[in-house]
Each structure stands twice: as C-alpha cells, then as structure tokens.
C-alpha cells in the first residue's frame, strides 16, 4: 500500500502522563505530566506511518487534573472544525488519564460528527521502562482510521481495549489496565492493527445530541454523602449561587438524612439536584433508595457523579431546568 492513500488522522495533544517525563526511567509515579510535545510523541511510534498520514496539533500541555471548561471549549470547537474537513478521516486526542472520562463524555455529547474521535492516554510517562503511551497512541490512530468506528460517538482506546466515552471510567491509580466500563464492558478490541467491535453504543451522542459547548458553563458541583456528613457543603454551595448539585450518594444513591434536609432546601431555592452513586458501578434507580418524587431530584442512572455533572451542566446551559425534563435527559444520554 502506498502511504498517500492512507487516511489522514488529526492528532490533538493536550498533555497528560502520555506526554510526561521523569528524570529516571525506573520512575512511574514521580514525573512531570504534559512536558513532551506532540511531534516527539509521534516520532516515538514509527509504525504510525503504516496506518495513517498524521496531522498534529498541540492544543495544550496540561496535567489533566487541571482541565478547564475553557480548554473543553477549545478542544470541542477544534474537533468540529477538523471533522468538517474532507481530508480528515478521524481525530485522536492525547489526554491525561485523571479526567479523561469527563472530557471524553463532554465531547461525546457536544461534537457534531460521525467521524471517529478517539481519546487515548498512558499510565506511565514517556520516559519510563515499558511506557504504555506509544502502543496506546498507535492503537488510537488505528481505531480512528477504521470505518467501523464511524458513528459510535467518542471512543477511548486504552490497553488494547475500545470503550465508549459514556461508560468508561478510571479504576486504578497505577495499573496499565486502568480503565473499565462497569456493567456494560468494552465496545471492542484493537490489537496488531486489527479492530473488532463487539457491541454498539445505544444512548444518544454527537450528531443526535441537542447539546453544544457554548459561552455558558453553569456552576454545578459534586457533594458526597458519608457517615456523619452534615448539610454544610450543600448550604455553602447554595449560598454561592450554584445552579446544580450532583450527590455522590452511598449505595443506590442514598443520602444521609442531614444532607437530605439541605438538598430539600436547595431544590426549593431552584437548584437542580441529581442523585448518583459513589460506588463505582451499578445504577441509581429513580425513586429507589430515595424518593426523587418527594425530593424533586433526578436519578443519574448508570452515569457516575463526574459524568452526571457534565450532562447536568450541558442541560442547564441549554435551558433544561425542570426536574421531569432533566430526568428525560438523563434517560436519553
Ligand atoms: C494527567 O491526568 O494528566 C496525569 C495522570 C495521567 O495522565 O495518568
């Protein structure tokens, strides 16, 4: 195959451990994230030349713990602009693992393209023995160049697995198989140039989504329920003018009685309240462990608190505020 007929894939770098460097190759925790440029990342993977023609852009150089709404806007808008170009077949975003699941879901709900958009990352810095970034990058480009990946929404290629942005979450602080899609599992696999999808994404996303990034990022915060918790955090957020609160509840989204009193008053003050769970898998049933009808709250279903926050922000920004309408949003996306 001649290289000029290979698909053209845009690689947008934002930083993270995949672009991290340590002073010593044996270090996998003590390093600085986001210091290696996109061209150096690409040069470390000569096999990319057999898969795609690469267009590279350095969008940012951040540790993803510092991801911002402004950077989300920049990224989503740049993806939309590139996806509109006939000569771009797909887009890869290199990102830190720490907030990858939030950025991936944000893009899943806001970019307007059927072209593959694939996030990838690494658990070990680029300088490490057995760095995982180069193979993850090669696999992400391989997925982005694959026709089957079209129309599946935003994907995450990591450790030979392909996850949907909606379901994926980071589950280990150190392991190279750090990502899981609890309950629903992976979408498929990528290995040695072969991409195989085993299920499809069913919830609405990308072209079917009513949401877009805009000037508005309503203040939505997360509180956690735990033994001995008070209503203090909820009251402070309401006093600060919060528009929405996601509760990382215990179990099936249950909430301590003390905090519940604060949430009742928050709903009365016009704050949207969503019940999610701190458990990490499973779902939160409407009117299950707490009465959403009585509280005026919304259940997050299978979305974890961080993804529920992303969806609530977008819904509020789009003017969806009433609890019933918000519940329908949480069921559709
Ligand atoms: C980050 O999220 O930017 C640092 C951690 C990582 O990428 O694993």
PDB file of N, CA, C and O in Angstrom, residues 250-310:
ATOM      1  N   UNK A 250     -24.410   7.222  48.820  1.00  0.00           N
ATOM      2  CA  UNK A 250     -23.995   5.874  49.210  1.00  0.00           C
ATOM      3  C   UNK A 250     -24.862   4.869  48.443  1.00  0.00           C
ATOM      4  O   UNK A 250     -25.987   5.181  48.042  1.00  0.00           O
ATOM      5  N   UNK A 251     -24.335   3.679  48.234  1.00  0.00           N
ATOM      6  CA  UNK A 251     -25.127   2.598  47.627  1.00  0.00           C
ATOM      7  C   UNK A 251     -25.882   3.039  46.389  1.00  0.00           C
ATOM      8  O   UNK A 251     -25.314   3.599  45.458  1.00  0.00           O
ATOM      9  N   UNK A 252     -27.179   2.799  46.391  1.00  0.00           N
ATOM     10  CA  UNK A 252     -28.029   3.124  45.241  1.00  0.00           C
ATOM     11  C   UNK A 252     -28.450   4.597  45.284  1.00  0.00           C
ATOM     12  O   UNK A 252     -29.632   4.934  45.153  1.00  0.00           O
ATOM     13  N   UNK A 253     -27.474   5.464  45.537  1.00  0.00           N
ATOM     14  CA  UNK A 253     -27.746   6.906  45.561  1.00  0.00           C
ATOM     15  C   UNK A 253     -28.472   7.354  46.812  1.00  0.00           C
ATOM     16  O   UNK A 253     -29.141   8.396  46.799  1.00  0.00           O
ATOM     17  N   UNK A 254     -28.346   6.607  47.909  1.00  0.00           N
ATOM     18  CA  UNK A 254     -28.990   7.038  49.152  1.00  0.00           C
ATOM     19  C   UNK A 254     -28.179   8.200  49.753  1.00  0.00           C
ATOM     20  O   UNK A 254     -26.969   8.326  49.505  1.00  0.00           O
ATOM     21  N   UNK A 255     -28.871   9.031  50.519  1.00  0.00           N
ATOM     22  CA  UNK A 255     -28.246  10.265  51.026  1.00  0.00           C
ATOM     23  C   UNK A 255     -28.544  10.394  52.517  1.00  0.00           C
ATOM     24  O   UNK A 255     -29.692  10.205  52.945  1.00  0.00           O
ATOM     25  N   UNK A 256     -27.537  10.721  53.288  1.00  0.00           N
ATOM     26  CA  UNK A 256     -27.672  10.909  54.746  1.00  0.00           C
ATOM     27  C   UNK A 256     -28.815  11.888  55.045  1.00  0.00           C
ATOM     28  O   UNK A 256     -28.978  12.894  54.345  1.00  0.00           O
ATOM     29  N   UNK A 257     -29.580  11.584  56.102  1.00  0.00           N
ATOM     30  CA  UNK A 257     -30.740  12.419  56.440  1.00  0.00           C
ATOM     31  C   UNK A 257     -30.343  13.881  56.653  1.00  0.00           C
ATOM     32  O   UNK A 257     -31.086  14.799  56.263  1.00  0.00           O
ATOM     33  N   UNK A 258     -29.158  14.136  57.236  1.00  0.00           N
ATOM     34  CA  UNK A 258     -28.746  15.529  57.482  1.00  0.00           C
ATOM     35  C   UNK A 258     -28.536  16.273  56.171  1.00  0.00           C
ATOM     36  O   UNK A 258     -28.967  17.417  56.008  1.00  0.00           O
ATOM     37  N   UNK A 259     -27.874  15.607  55.242  1.00  0.00           N
ATOM     38  CA  UNK A 259     -27.634  16.248  53.942  1.00  0.00           C
ATOM     39  C   UNK A 259     -28.937  16.388  53.168  1.00  0.00           C
ATOM     40  O   UNK A 259     -29.145  17.383  52.451  1.00  0.00           O
ATOM     41  N   UNK A 260     -29.838  15.413  53.323  1.00  0.00           N
ATOM     42  CA  UNK A 260     -31.119  15.472  52.611  1.00  0.00           C
ATOM     43  C   UNK A 260     -31.874  16.754  52.961  1.00  0.00           C
ATOM     44  O   UNK A 260     -32.464  17.400  52.083  1.00  0.00           O
ATOM     45  N   UNK A 261     -31.843  17.151  54.232  1.00  0.00           N
ATOM     46  CA  UNK A 261     -32.534  18.388  54.623  1.00  0.00           C
ATOM     47  C   UNK A 261     -31.994  19.584  53.847  1.00  0.00           C
ATOM     48  O   UNK A 261     -32.741  20.439  53.392  1.00  0.00           O
ATOM     49  N   UNK A 262     -30.675  19.614  53.669  1.00  0.00           N
ATOM     50  CA  UNK A 262     -30.074  20.703  52.898  1.00  0.00           C
ATOM     51  C   UNK A 262     -30.500  20.659  51.441  1.00  0.00           C
ATOM     52  O   UNK A 262     -30.763  21.695  50.811  1.00  0.00           O
ATOM     53  N   UNK A 263     -30.608  19.453  50.910  1.00  0.00           N
ATOM     54  CA  UNK A 263     -30.986  19.308  49.495  1.00  0.00           C
ATOM     55  C   UNK A 263     -32.446  19.699  49.264  1.00  0.00           C
ATOM     56  O   UNK A 263     -32.782  20.266  48.218  1.00  0.00           O
ATOM     57  N   UNK A 264     -33.314  19.376  50.238  1.00  0.00           N
ATOM     58  CA  UNK A 264     -34.716  19.797  50.124  1.00  0.00           C
ATOM     59  C   UNK A 264     -34.766  21.313  49.978  1.00  0.00           C
ATOM     60  O   UNK A 264     -35.455  21.867  49.102  1.00  0.00           O
ATOM     61  N   UNK A 265     -33.995  22.008  50.822  1.00  0.00           N
ATOM     62  CA  UNK A 265     -33.988  23.480  50.748  1.00  0.00           C
ATOM     63  C   UNK A 265     -33.332  23.964  49.453  1.00  0.00           C
ATOM     64  O   UNK A 265     -33.746  24.983  48.889  1.00  0.00           O
ATOM     65  N   UNK A 266     -32.324  23.225  48.974  1.00  0.00           N
ATOM     66  CA  UNK A 266     -31.670  23.614  47.712  1.00  0.00           C
ATOM     67  C   UNK A 266     -32.665  23.539  46.559  1.00  0.00           C
ATOM     68  O   UNK A 266     -32.748  24.457  45.730  1.00  0.00           O
ATOM     69  N   UNK A 267     -33.439  22.448  46.495  1.00  0.00           N
ATOM     70  CA  UNK A 267     -34.442  22.312  45.422  1.00  0.00           C
ATOM     71  C   UNK A 267     -35.459  23.447  45.524  1.00  0.00           C
ATOM     72  O   UNK A 267     -35.828  24.056  44.509  1.00  0.00           O
ATOM     73  N   UNK A 268     -35.869  23.749  46.768  1.00  0.00           N
ATOM     74  CA  UNK A 268     -36.842  24.864  46.941  1.00  0.00           C
ATOM     75  C   UNK A 268     -36.260  26.177  46.440  1.00  0.00           C
ATOM     76  O   UNK A 268     -36.974  27.053  45.961  1.00  0.00           O
ATOM     77  N   UNK A 269     -34.921  26.305  46.520  1.00  0.00           N
ATOM     78  CA  UNK A 269     -34.258  27.540  46.063  1.00  0.00           C
ATOM     79  C   UNK A 269     -33.991  27.515  44.557  1.00  0.00           C
ATOM     80  O   UNK A 269     -33.347  28.418  44.022  1.00  0.00           O
ATOM     81  N   UNK A 270     -34.450  26.454  43.872  1.00  0.00           N
ATOM     82  CA  UNK A 270     -34.310  26.399  42.414  1.00  0.00           C
ATOM     83  C   UNK A 270     -33.065  25.686  41.922  1.00  0.00           C
ATOM     84  O   UNK A 270     -32.730  25.756  40.733  1.00  0.00           O
ATOM     85  N   UNK A 271     -32.361  24.981  42.808  1.00  0.00           N
ATOM     86  CA  UNK A 271     -31.146  24.261  42.403  1.00  0.00           C
ATOM     87  C   UNK A 271     -31.538  22.866  41.899  1.00  0.00           C
ATOM     88  O   UNK A 271     -32.343  22.177  42.537  1.00  0.00           O
ATOM     89  N   UNK A 272     -30.985  22.465  40.768  1.00  0.00           N
ATOM     90  CA  UNK A 272     -31.234  21.114  40.240  1.00  0.00           C
ATOM     91  C   UNK A 272     -30.366  20.118  41.008  1.00  0.00           C
ATOM     92  O   UNK A 272     -29.169  20.333  41.178  1.00  0.00           O
ATOM     93  N   UNK A 273     -30.976  19.036  41.489  1.00  0.00           N
ATOM     94  CA  UNK A 273     -30.242  18.032  42.271  1.00  0.00           C
ATOM     95  C   UNK A 273     -30.313  16.688  41.563  1.00  0.00           C
ATOM     96  O   UNK A 273     -31.398  16.222  41.191  1.00  0.00           O
ATOM     97  N   UNK A 274     -29.148  16.078  41.353  1.00  0.00           N
ATOM     98  CA  UNK A 274     -29.053  14.768  40.699  1.00  0.00           C
ATOM     99  C   UNK A 274     -28.429  13.782  41.670  1.00  0.00           C
ATOM    100  O   UNK A 274     -27.384  14.060  42.274  1.00  0.00           O
ATOM    101  N   UNK A 275     -29.078  12.623  41.806  1.00  0.00           N
ATOM    102  CA  UNK A 275     -28.533  11.570  42.675  1.00  0.00           C
ATOM    103  C   UNK A 275     -27.722  10.576  41.850  1.00  0.00           C
ATOM    104  O   UNK A 275     -28.247   9.912  40.967  1.00  0.00           O
ATOM    105  N   UNK A 276     -26.423  10.478  42.138  1.00  0.00           N
ATOM    106  CA  UNK A 276     -25.560   9.460  41.547  1.00  0.00           C
ATOM    107  C   UNK A 276     -25.024   8.622  42.707  1.00  0.00           C
ATOM    108  O   UNK A 276     -25.460   8.768  43.850  1.00  0.00           O
ATOM    109  N   UNK A 277     -24.099   7.737  42.417  1.00  0.00           N
ATOM    110  CA  UNK A 277     -23.557   6.877  43.467  1.00  0.00           C
ATOM    111  C   UNK A 277     -22.040   6.969  43.515  1.00  0.00           C
ATOM    112  O   UNK A 277     -21.381   7.090  42.489  1.00  0.00           O
ATOM    113  N   UNK A 278     -21.511   6.844  44.723  1.00  0.00           N
ATOM    114  CA  UNK A 278     -20.053   6.839  44.892  1.00  0.00           C
ATOM    115  C   UNK A 278     -19.486   5.427  44.724  1.00  0.00           C
ATOM    116  O   UNK A 278     -18.279   5.229  44.830  1.00  0.00           O
ATOM    117  N   UNK A 279     -20.339   4.441  44.436  1.00  0.00           N
ATOM    118  CA  UNK A 279     -19.920   3.038  44.456  1.00  0.00           C
ATOM    119  C   UNK A 279     -18.967   2.679  43.295  1.00  0.00           C
ATOM    120  O   UNK A 279     -18.075   1.856  43.456  1.00  0.00           O
ATOM    121  N   UNK A 280     -19.188   3.271  42.122  1.00  0.00           N
ATOM    122  CA  UNK A 280     -18.280   2.995  41.005  1.00  0.00           C
ATOM    123  C   UNK A 280     -18.830   2.032  39.968  1.00  0.00           C
ATOM    124  O   UNK A 280     -18.266   1.884  38.890  1.00  0.00           O
ATOM    125  N   UNK A 281     -19.924   1.354  40.285  1.00  0.00           N
ATOM    126  CA  UNK A 281     -20.598   0.546  39.267  1.00  0.00           C
ATOM    127  C   UNK A 281     -22.044   0.372  39.695  1.00  0.00           C
ATOM    128  O   UNK A 281     -22.422   0.701  40.821  1.00  0.00           O
ATOM    129  N   UNK A 282     -22.851  -0.160  38.782  1.00  0.00           N
ATOM    130  CA  UNK A 282     -24.281  -0.295  39.056  1.00  0.00           C
ATOM    131  C   UNK A 282     -25.023   0.949  38.599  1.00  0.00           C
ATOM    132  O   UNK A 282     -24.461   1.811  37.926  1.00  0.00           O
ATOM    133  N   UNK A 283     -26.299   1.038  38.942  1.00  0.00           N
ATOM    134  CA  UNK A 283     -27.088   2.197  38.551  1.00  0.00           C
ATOM    135  C   UNK A 283     -27.844   2.749  39.752  1.00  0.00           C
ATOM    136  O   UNK A 283     -27.979   2.092  40.774  1.00  0.00           O
ATOM    137  N   UNK A 284     -28.307   3.981  39.599  1.00  0.00           N
ATOM    138  CA  UNK A 284     -29.129   4.606  40.636  1.00  0.00           C
ATOM    139  C   UNK A 284     -30.556   4.663  40.101  1.00  0.00           C
ATOM    140  O   UNK A 284     -30.837   5.334  39.110  1.00  0.00           O
ATOM    141  N   UNK A 285     -31.433   3.929  40.737  1.00  0.00           N
ATOM    142  CA  UNK A 285     -32.822   3.846  40.260  1.00  0.00           C
ATOM    143  C   UNK A 285     -33.649   5.031  40.728  1.00  0.00           C
ATOM    144  O   UNK A 285     -33.577   5.409  41.899  1.00  0.00           O
ATOM    145  N   UNK A 286     -34.422   5.560  39.818  1.00  0.00           N
ATOM    146  CA  UNK A 286     -35.348   6.638  40.200  1.00  0.00           C
ATOM    147  C   UNK A 286     -36.299   6.117  41.284  1.00  0.00           C
ATOM    148  O   UNK A 286     -36.838   5.013  41.177  1.00  0.00           O
ATOM    149  N   UNK A 287     -36.481   6.923  42.317  1.00  0.00           N
ATOM    150  CA  UNK A 287     -37.358   6.554  43.443  1.00  0.00           C
ATOM    151  C   UNK A 287     -36.957   5.218  44.070  1.00  0.00           C
ATOM    152  O   UNK A 287     -37.809   4.494  44.586  1.00  0.00           O
ATOM    153  N   UNK A 288     -35.666   4.898  44.012  1.00  0.00           N
ATOM    154  CA  UNK A 288     -35.191   3.661  44.624  1.00  0.00           C
ATOM    155  C   UNK A 288     -34.835   3.892  46.077  1.00  0.00           C
ATOM    156  O   UNK A 288     -35.704   3.908  46.952  1.00  0.00           O
ATOM    157  N   UNK A 289     -33.547   4.114  46.349  1.00  0.00           N
ATOM    158  CA  UNK A 289     -33.091   4.285  47.740  1.00  0.00           C
ATOM    159  C   UNK A 289     -33.514   5.627  48.334  1.00  0.00           C
ATOM    160  O   UNK A 289     -33.384   5.845  49.535  1.00  0.00           O
ATOM    161  N   UNK A 290     -33.983   6.534  47.503  1.00  0.00           N
ATOM    162  CA  UNK A 290     -34.529   7.818  47.976  1.00  0.00           C
ATOM    163  C   UNK A 290     -35.671   8.181  47.037  1.00  0.00           C
ATOM    164  O   UNK A 290     -35.681   7.748  45.882  1.00  0.00           O
ATOM    165  N   UNK A 291     -36.621   8.966  47.530  1.00  0.00           N
ATOM    166  CA  UNK A 291     -37.763   9.339  46.682  1.00  0.00           C
ATOM    167  C   UNK A 291     -37.439  10.604  45.902  1.00  0.00           C
ATOM    168  O   UNK A 291     -37.427  11.712  46.445  1.00  0.00           O
ATOM    169  N   UNK A 292     -37.186  10.407  44.605  1.00  0.00           N
ATOM    170  CA  UNK A 292     -36.941  11.579  43.754  1.00  0.00           C
ATOM    171  C   UNK A 292     -38.206  12.425  43.637  1.00  0.00           C
ATOM    172  O   UNK A 292     -38.120  13.649  43.547  1.00  0.00           O
ATOM    173  N   UNK A 293     -39.354  11.745  43.650  1.00  0.00           N
ATOM    174  CA  UNK A 293     -40.623  12.493  43.556  1.00  0.00           C
ATOM    175  C   UNK A 293     -40.751  13.455  44.738  1.00  0.00           C
ATOM    176  O   UNK A 293     -41.138  14.607  44.575  1.00  0.00           O
ATOM    177  N   UNK A 294     -40.406  12.956  45.951  1.00  0.00           N
ATOM    178  CA  UNK A 294     -40.542  13.804  47.147  1.00  0.00           C
ATOM    179  C   UNK A 294     -39.461  14.883  47.187  1.00  0.00           C
ATOM    180  O   UNK A 294     -39.726  16.035  47.535  1.00  0.00           O
ATOM    181  N   UNK A 295     -38.242  14.525  46.808  1.00  0.00           N
ATOM    182  CA  UNK A 295     -37.123  15.472  46.900  1.00  0.00           C
ATOM    183  C   UNK A 295     -37.111  16.477  45.746  1.00  0.00           C
ATOM    184  O   UNK A 295     -36.573  17.572  45.863  1.00  0.00           O
ATOM    185  N   UNK A 296     -37.706  16.068  44.607  1.00  0.00           N
ATOM    186  CA  UNK A 296     -37.625  16.918  43.412  1.00  0.00           C
ATOM    187  C   UNK A 296     -36.303  16.733  42.704  1.00  0.00           C
ATOM    188  O   UNK A 296     -35.823  17.610  41.978  1.00  0.00           O
ATOM    189  N   UNK A 297     -35.706  15.558  42.887  1.00  0.00           N
ATOM    190  CA  UNK A 297     -34.384  15.286  42.304  1.00  0.00           C
ATOM    191  C   UNK A 297     -34.495  14.397  41.072  1.00  0.00           C
ATOM    192  O   UNK A 297     -35.575  13.958  40.682  1.00  0.00           O
ATOM    193  N   UNK A 298     -33.353  14.119  40.495  1.00  0.00           N
ATOM    194  CA  UNK A 298     -33.230  13.343  39.255  1.00  0.00           C
ATOM    195  C   UNK A 298     -32.261  12.215  39.554  1.00  0.00           C
ATOM    196  O   UNK A 298     -31.268  12.418  40.257  1.00  0.00           O
ATOM    197  N   UNK A 299     -32.517  11.029  39.021  1.00  0.00           N
ATOM    198  CA  UNK A 299     -31.548   9.947  39.230  1.00  0.00           C
ATOM    199  C   UNK A 299     -30.597   9.880  38.039  1.00  0.00           C
ATOM    200  O   UNK A 299     -31.003  10.066  36.890  1.00  0.00           O
ATOM    201  N   UNK A 300     -29.328   9.599  38.337  1.00  0.00           N
ATOM    202  CA  UNK A 300     -28.288   9.627  37.300  1.00  0.00           C
ATOM    203  C   UNK A 300     -28.226   8.333  36.504  1.00  0.00           C
ATOM    204  O   UNK A 300     -27.461   8.241  35.542  1.00  0.00           O
ATOM    205  N   UNK A 301     -28.991   7.312  36.883  1.00  0.00           N
ATOM    206  CA  UNK A 301     -28.916   6.037  36.167  1.00  0.00           C
ATOM    207  C   UNK A 301     -27.529   5.443  36.279  1.00  0.00           C
ATOM    208  O   UNK A 301     -26.979   5.324  37.372  1.00  0.00           O
ATOM    209  N   UNK A 302     -26.916   5.108  35.136  1.00  0.00           N
ATOM    210  CA  UNK A 302     -25.594   4.476  35.169  1.00  0.00           C
ATOM    211  C   UNK A 302     -24.448   5.476  35.046  1.00  0.00           C
ATOM    212  O   UNK A 302     -23.286   5.068  34.963  1.00  0.00           O
ATOM    213  N   UNK A 303     -24.763   6.773  35.029  1.00  0.00           N
ATOM    214  CA  UNK A 303     -23.671   7.760  34.942  1.00  0.00           C
ATOM    215  C   UNK A 303     -23.031   7.962  36.313  1.00  0.00           C
ATOM    216  O   UNK A 303     -23.730   8.149  37.307  1.00  0.00           O
ATOM    217  N   UNK A 304     -21.718   7.947  36.356  1.00  0.00           N
ATOM    218  CA  UNK A 304     -21.057   8.220  37.632  1.00  0.00           C
ATOM    219  C   UNK A 304     -21.173   9.724  37.950  1.00  0.00           C
ATOM    220  O   UNK A 304     -21.589  10.516  37.101  1.00  0.00           O
ATOM    221  N   UNK A 305     -20.831  10.146  39.162  1.00  0.00           N
ATOM    222  CA  UNK A 305     -21.063  11.552  39.538  1.00  0.00           C
ATOM    223  C   UNK A 305     -20.356  12.553  38.618  1.00  0.00           C
ATOM    224  O   UNK A 305     -20.885  13.639  38.357  1.00  0.00           O
ATOM    225  N   UNK A 306     -19.185  12.201  38.118  1.00  0.00           N
ATOM    226  CA  UNK A 306     -18.395  13.144  37.296  1.00  0.00           C
ATOM    227  C   UNK A 306     -19.038  13.314  35.919  1.00  0.00           C
ATOM    228  O   UNK A 306     -19.085  14.411  35.369  1.00  0.00           O
ATOM    229  N   UNK A 307     -19.531  12.218  35.372  1.00  0.00           N
ATOM    230  CA  UNK A 307     -20.233  12.313  34.080  1.00  0.00           C
ATOM    231  C   UNK A 307     -21.603  12.939  34.258  1.00  0.00           C
ATOM    232  O   UNK A 307     -22.076  13.690  33.394  1.00  0.00           O
ATOM    233  N   UNK A 308     -22.267  12.628  35.383  1.00  0.00           N
ATOM    234  CA  UNK A 308     -23.566  13.250  35.650  1.00  0.00           C
ATOM    235  C   UNK A 308     -23.411  14.771  35.728  1.00  0.00           C
ATOM    236  O   UNK A 308     -24.266  15.523  35.256  1.00  0.00           O
ATOM    237  N   UNK A 309     -22.305  15.223  36.302  1.00  0.00           N
ATOM    238  CA  UNK A 309     -22.050  16.669  36.378  1.00  0.00           C
ATOM    239  C   UNK A 309     -21.914  17.270  34.977  1.00  0.00           C
ATOM    240  O   UNK A 309     -22.440  18.348  34.694  1.00  0.00           O
ATOM    241  N   UNK A 310     -21.193  16.578  34.089  1.00  0.00           N
ATOM    242  CA  UNK A 310     -21.025  17.073  32.713  1.00  0.00           C
ATOM    243  C   UNK A 310     -22.391  17.214  32.038  1.00  0.00           C
ATOM    244  O   UNK A 310     -22.714  18.250  31.443  1.00  0.00           O
TER     245      UNK A 310
END
